[in-house]
Tab-separated table of C-alpha atoms in Angstrom:
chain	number	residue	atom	x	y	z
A	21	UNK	CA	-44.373	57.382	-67.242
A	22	UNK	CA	-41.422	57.604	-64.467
A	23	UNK	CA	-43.820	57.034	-61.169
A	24	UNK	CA	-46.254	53.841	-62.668
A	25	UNK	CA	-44.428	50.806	-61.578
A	26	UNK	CA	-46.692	48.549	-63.015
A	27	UNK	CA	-45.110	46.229	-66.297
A	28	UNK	CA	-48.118	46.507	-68.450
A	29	UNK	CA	-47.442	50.143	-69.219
A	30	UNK	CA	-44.369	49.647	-71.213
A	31	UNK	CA	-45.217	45.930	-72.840
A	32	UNK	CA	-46.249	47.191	-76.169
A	33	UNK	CA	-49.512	45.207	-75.794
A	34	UNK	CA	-53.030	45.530	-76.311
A	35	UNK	CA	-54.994	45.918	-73.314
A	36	UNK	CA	-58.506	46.363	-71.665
A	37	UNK	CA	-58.826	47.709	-68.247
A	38	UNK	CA	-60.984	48.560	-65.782
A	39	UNK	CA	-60.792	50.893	-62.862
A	40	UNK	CA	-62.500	49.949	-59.455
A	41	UNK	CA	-62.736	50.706	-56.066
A	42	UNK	CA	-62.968	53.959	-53.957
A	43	UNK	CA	-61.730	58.075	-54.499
A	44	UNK	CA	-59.128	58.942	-57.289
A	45	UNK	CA	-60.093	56.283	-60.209
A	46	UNK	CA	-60.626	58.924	-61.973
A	47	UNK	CA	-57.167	60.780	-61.809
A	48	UNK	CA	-55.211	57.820	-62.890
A	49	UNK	CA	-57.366	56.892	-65.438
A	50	UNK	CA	-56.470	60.199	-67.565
A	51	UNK	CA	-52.738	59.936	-65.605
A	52	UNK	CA	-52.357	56.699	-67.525
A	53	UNK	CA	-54.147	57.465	-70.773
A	54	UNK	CA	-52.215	61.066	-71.275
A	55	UNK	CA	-49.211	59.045	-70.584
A	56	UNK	CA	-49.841	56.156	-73.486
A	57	UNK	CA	-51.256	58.774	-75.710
A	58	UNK	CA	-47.802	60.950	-75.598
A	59	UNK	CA	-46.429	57.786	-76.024
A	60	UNK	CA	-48.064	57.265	-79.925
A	61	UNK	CA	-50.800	54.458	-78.658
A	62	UNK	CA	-54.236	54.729	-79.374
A	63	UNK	CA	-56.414	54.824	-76.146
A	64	UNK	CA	-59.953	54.943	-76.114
A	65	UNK	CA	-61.433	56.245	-72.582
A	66	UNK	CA	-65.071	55.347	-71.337
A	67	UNK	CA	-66.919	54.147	-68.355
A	68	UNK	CA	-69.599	51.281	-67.668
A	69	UNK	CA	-70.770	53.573	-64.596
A	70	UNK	CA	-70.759	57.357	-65.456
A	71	UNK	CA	-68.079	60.143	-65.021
A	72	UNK	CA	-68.364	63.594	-65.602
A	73	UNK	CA	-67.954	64.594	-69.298
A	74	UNK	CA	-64.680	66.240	-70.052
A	75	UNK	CA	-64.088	69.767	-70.863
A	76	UNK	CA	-60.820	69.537	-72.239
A	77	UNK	CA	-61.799	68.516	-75.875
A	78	UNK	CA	-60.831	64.779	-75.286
A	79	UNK	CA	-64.556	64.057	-75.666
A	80	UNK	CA	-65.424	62.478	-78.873
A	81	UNK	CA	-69.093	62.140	-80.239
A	82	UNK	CA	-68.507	59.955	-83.242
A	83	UNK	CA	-65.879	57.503	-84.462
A	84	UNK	CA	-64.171	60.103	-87.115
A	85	UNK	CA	-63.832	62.326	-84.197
A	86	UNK	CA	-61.758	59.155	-82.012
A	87	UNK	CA	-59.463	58.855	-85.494
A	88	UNK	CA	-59.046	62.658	-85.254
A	89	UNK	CA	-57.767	62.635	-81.432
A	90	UNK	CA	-55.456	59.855	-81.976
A	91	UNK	CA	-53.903	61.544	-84.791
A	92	UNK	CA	-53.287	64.648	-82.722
A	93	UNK	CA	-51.588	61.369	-80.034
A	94	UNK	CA	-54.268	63.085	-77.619
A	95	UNK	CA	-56.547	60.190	-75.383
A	96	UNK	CA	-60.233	60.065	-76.992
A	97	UNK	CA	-63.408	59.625	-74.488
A	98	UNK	CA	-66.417	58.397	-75.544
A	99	UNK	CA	-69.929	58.052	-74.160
A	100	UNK	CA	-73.397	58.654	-73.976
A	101	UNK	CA	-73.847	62.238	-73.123
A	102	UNK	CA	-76.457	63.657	-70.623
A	103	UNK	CA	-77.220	67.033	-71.250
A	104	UNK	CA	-79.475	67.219	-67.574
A	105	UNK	CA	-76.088	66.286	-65.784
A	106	UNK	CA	-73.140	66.714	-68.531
A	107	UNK	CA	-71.659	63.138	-67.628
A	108	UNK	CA	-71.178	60.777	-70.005
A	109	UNK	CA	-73.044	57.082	-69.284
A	110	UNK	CA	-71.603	53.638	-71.351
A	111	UNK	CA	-70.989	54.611	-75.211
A	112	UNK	CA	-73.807	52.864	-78.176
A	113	UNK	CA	-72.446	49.624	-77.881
A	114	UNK	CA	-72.026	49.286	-81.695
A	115	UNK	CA	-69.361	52.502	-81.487
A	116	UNK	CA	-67.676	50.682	-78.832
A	117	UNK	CA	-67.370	47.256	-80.648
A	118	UNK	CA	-66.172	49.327	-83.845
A	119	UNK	CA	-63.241	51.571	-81.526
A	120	UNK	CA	-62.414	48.652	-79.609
A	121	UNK	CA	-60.495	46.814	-82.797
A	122	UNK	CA	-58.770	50.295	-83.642
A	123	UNK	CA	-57.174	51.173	-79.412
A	124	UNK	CA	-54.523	50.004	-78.329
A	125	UNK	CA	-55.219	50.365	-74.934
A	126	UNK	CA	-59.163	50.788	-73.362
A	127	UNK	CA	-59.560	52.207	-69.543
A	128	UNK	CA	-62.726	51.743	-68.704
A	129	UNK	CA	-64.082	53.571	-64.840
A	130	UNK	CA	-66.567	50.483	-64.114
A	131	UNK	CA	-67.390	51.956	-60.653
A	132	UNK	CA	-68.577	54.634	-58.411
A	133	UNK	CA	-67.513	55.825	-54.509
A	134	UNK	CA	-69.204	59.008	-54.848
A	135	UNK	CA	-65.491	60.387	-53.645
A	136	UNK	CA	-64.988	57.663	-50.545
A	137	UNK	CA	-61.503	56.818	-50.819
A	138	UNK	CA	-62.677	53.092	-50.312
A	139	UNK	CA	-65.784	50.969	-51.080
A	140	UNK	CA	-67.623	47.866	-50.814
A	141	UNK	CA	-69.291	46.914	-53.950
A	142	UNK	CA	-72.988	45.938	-54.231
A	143	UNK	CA	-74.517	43.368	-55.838
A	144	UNK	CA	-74.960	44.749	-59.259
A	145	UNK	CA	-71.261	46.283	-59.107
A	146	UNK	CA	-68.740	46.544	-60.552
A	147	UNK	CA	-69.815	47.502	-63.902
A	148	UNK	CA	-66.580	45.319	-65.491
A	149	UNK	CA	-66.300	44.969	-69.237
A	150	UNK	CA	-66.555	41.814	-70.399
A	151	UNK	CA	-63.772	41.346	-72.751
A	152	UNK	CA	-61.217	43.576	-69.673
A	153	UNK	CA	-58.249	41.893	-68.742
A	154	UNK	CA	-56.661	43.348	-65.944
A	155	UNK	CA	-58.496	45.506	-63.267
A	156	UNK	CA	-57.057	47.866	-61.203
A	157	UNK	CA	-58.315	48.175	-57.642
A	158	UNK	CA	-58.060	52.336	-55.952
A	159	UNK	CA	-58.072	53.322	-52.312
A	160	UNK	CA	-57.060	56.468	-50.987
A	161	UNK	CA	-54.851	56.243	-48.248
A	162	UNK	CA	-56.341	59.268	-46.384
A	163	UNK	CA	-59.356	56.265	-45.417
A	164	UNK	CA	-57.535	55.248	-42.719
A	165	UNK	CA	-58.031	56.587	-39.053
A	166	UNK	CA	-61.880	57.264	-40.431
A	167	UNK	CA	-64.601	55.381	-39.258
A	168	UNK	CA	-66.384	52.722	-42.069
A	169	UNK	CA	-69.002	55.468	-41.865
A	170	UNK	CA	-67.028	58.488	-43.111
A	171	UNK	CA	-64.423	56.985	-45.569
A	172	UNK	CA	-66.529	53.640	-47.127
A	173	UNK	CA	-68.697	54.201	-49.841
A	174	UNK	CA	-71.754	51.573	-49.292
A	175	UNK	CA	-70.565	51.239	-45.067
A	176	UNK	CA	-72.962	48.713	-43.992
A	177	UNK	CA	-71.500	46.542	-46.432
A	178	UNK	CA	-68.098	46.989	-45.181
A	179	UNK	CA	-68.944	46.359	-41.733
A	180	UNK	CA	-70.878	43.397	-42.552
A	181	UNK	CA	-67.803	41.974	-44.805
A	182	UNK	CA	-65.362	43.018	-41.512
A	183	UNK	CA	-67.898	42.150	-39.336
A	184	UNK	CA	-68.001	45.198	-37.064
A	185	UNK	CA	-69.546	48.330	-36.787
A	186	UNK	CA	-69.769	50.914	-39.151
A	187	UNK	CA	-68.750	53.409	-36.817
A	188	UNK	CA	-65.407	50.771	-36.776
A	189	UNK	CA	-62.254	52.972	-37.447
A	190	UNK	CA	-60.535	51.595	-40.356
A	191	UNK	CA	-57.123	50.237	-40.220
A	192	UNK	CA	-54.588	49.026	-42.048
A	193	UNK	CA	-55.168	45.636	-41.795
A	194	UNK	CA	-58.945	45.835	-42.208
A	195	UNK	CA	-58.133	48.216	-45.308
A	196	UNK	CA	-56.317	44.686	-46.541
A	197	UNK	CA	-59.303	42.773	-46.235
A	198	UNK	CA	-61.283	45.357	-48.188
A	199	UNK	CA	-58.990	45.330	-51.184
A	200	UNK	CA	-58.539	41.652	-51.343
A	201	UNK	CA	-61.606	39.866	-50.628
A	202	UNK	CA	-63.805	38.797	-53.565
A	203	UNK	CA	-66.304	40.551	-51.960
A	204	UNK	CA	-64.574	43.740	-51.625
A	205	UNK	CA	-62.568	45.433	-54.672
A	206	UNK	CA	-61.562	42.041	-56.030
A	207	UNK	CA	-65.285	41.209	-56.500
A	208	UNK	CA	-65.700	39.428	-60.472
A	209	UNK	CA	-61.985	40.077	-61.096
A	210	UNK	CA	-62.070	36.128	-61.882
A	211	UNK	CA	-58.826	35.019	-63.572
A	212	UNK	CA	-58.344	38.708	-65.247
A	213	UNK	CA	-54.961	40.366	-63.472
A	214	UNK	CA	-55.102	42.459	-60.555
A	215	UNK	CA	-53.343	45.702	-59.360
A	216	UNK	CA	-53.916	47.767	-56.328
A	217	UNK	CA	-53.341	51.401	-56.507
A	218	UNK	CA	-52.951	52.780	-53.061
A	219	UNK	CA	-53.671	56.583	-53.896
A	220	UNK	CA	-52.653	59.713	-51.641
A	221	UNK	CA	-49.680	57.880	-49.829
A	222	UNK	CA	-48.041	61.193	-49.195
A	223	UNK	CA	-51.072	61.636	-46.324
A	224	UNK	CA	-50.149	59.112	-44.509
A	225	UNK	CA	-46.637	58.447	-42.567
A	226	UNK	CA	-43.904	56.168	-44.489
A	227	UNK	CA	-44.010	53.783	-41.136
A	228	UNK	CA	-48.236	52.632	-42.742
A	229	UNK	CA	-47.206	52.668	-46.389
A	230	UNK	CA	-44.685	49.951	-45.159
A	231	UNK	CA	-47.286	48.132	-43.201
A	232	UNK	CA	-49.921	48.250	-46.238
A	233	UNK	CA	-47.618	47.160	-48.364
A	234	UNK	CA	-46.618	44.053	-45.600
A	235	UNK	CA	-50.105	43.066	-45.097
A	236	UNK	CA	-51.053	42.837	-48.772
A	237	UNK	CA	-48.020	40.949	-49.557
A	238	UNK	CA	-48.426	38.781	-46.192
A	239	UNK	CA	-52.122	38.105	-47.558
A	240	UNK	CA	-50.701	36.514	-50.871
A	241	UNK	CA	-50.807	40.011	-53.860
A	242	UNK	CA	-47.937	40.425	-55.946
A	243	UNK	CA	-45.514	43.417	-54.704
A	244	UNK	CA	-44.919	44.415	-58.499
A	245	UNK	CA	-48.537	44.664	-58.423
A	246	UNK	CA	-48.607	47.629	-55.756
A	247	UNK	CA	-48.412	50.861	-56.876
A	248	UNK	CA	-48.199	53.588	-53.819
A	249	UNK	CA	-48.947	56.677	-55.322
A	250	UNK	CA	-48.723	60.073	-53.936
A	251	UNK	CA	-49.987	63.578	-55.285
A	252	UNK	CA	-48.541	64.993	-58.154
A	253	UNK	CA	-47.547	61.880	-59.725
A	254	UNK	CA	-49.140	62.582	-62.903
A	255	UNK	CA	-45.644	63.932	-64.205
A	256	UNK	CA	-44.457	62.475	-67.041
């Protein structure tokens, strides 16, 4: 994939992650898996949450139909369907625990924003996957200049973590705070690896990508852990 910056995509090895945080998990959860599936690896998509099942025939109701996918070197999602709402809710755990042997990579959406670029988790999120070992964090850049109100899924819990009001426009450095604090995105991440995707950087001018990128460096994360993504970086 030319625009992911992050090591683990070309390191040959297995992996289990899980995507967290506010608007556009999602989008590069498929970005990635399309990208390791053209690629020959065997990636098994699912969530510990609920997404919205898709229509593009990467859905896969039973094991033969996984094997089937990754023969075609197409992504396979699996899940527990709801026909009242057509999204898919955490697969049978025994299908899981027979797929997860077989993938060579697992992406797992562990948590919902309801389409806030940013979030505060509550107490029973995130949904992570036990046996995950990296987690990638997603904000969406177009947060800032919002009030906690308007861009923060779960807002009172942001303000109370910031300790201001939710009516508080969100900056930069408060954005920081959010994606670092074990309270915020990096909530249960533990000893597993972290990444921060900050998404929709082409809405915002190159003068704050700079400044994100100072202040979560400043605050201790790991540059080659950053990934500023803009639009349209789903070419491969």
């Amino acid at each position: 994939m030319a625009h992911c910056p992050f090591d683990f995509f070309t390191d040959g090895k297995k992996h289990n992650i899980c995507l967290v945080g506010g608007g556009g998990k999602t989008t590069v959860m498929y970005e990635l898996a399309a990208a390791w599936a053209a690629c020959g690896r065997k990636v098994l998509v699912l969530t510990s949450t609920h997404i919205l099942c898709p229509a593009d025939g990467s859905f896969a109701a039973d094991v033969p139909a996984v094997q089937n996918l990754w023969q075609q070197r197409r992504y396979a999602v699996i899940g527990t369907l709801e026909l009242a709402t057509g999204k898919l809710t955490a697969p049978p755990q025994s299908v899981y625990e027979a797929l997860k042997l077989q993938a060579d990579v697992i992406l797992c959406e562990a948590d919902g924003s309801r389409h806030h670029p940013c979030k505060v988790p509550a107490e029973h999120e995130p949904v992570l996957l036990p046996d995950c070992d990296m987690v990638l964090a997603v904000a969406g850049m177009d947060a800032l200049g919002n009030s906690l109100q308007q861009a923060c899924q779960r807002p009172q819990l942001a303000a109370e973590l910031l300790g201001c009001g939710a009516e508080k426009i969100l900056d930069a450095q408060m954005l920081t705070v959010l994606l670092l604090s074990e309270q915020g995105s990096r909530k249960n991440v533990g000893t597993r690896t972290y990444y921060i995707v900050l998404n929709k950087c082409d809405l915002i001018k190159a003068a704050q990508q700079d400044e994100m990128l100072r202040l979560l460096v400043g605050a201790g994360m790991d540059e080659r852990r950053i990934w500023l993504r803009e639009r349209g970086d789903s070419k491969c």
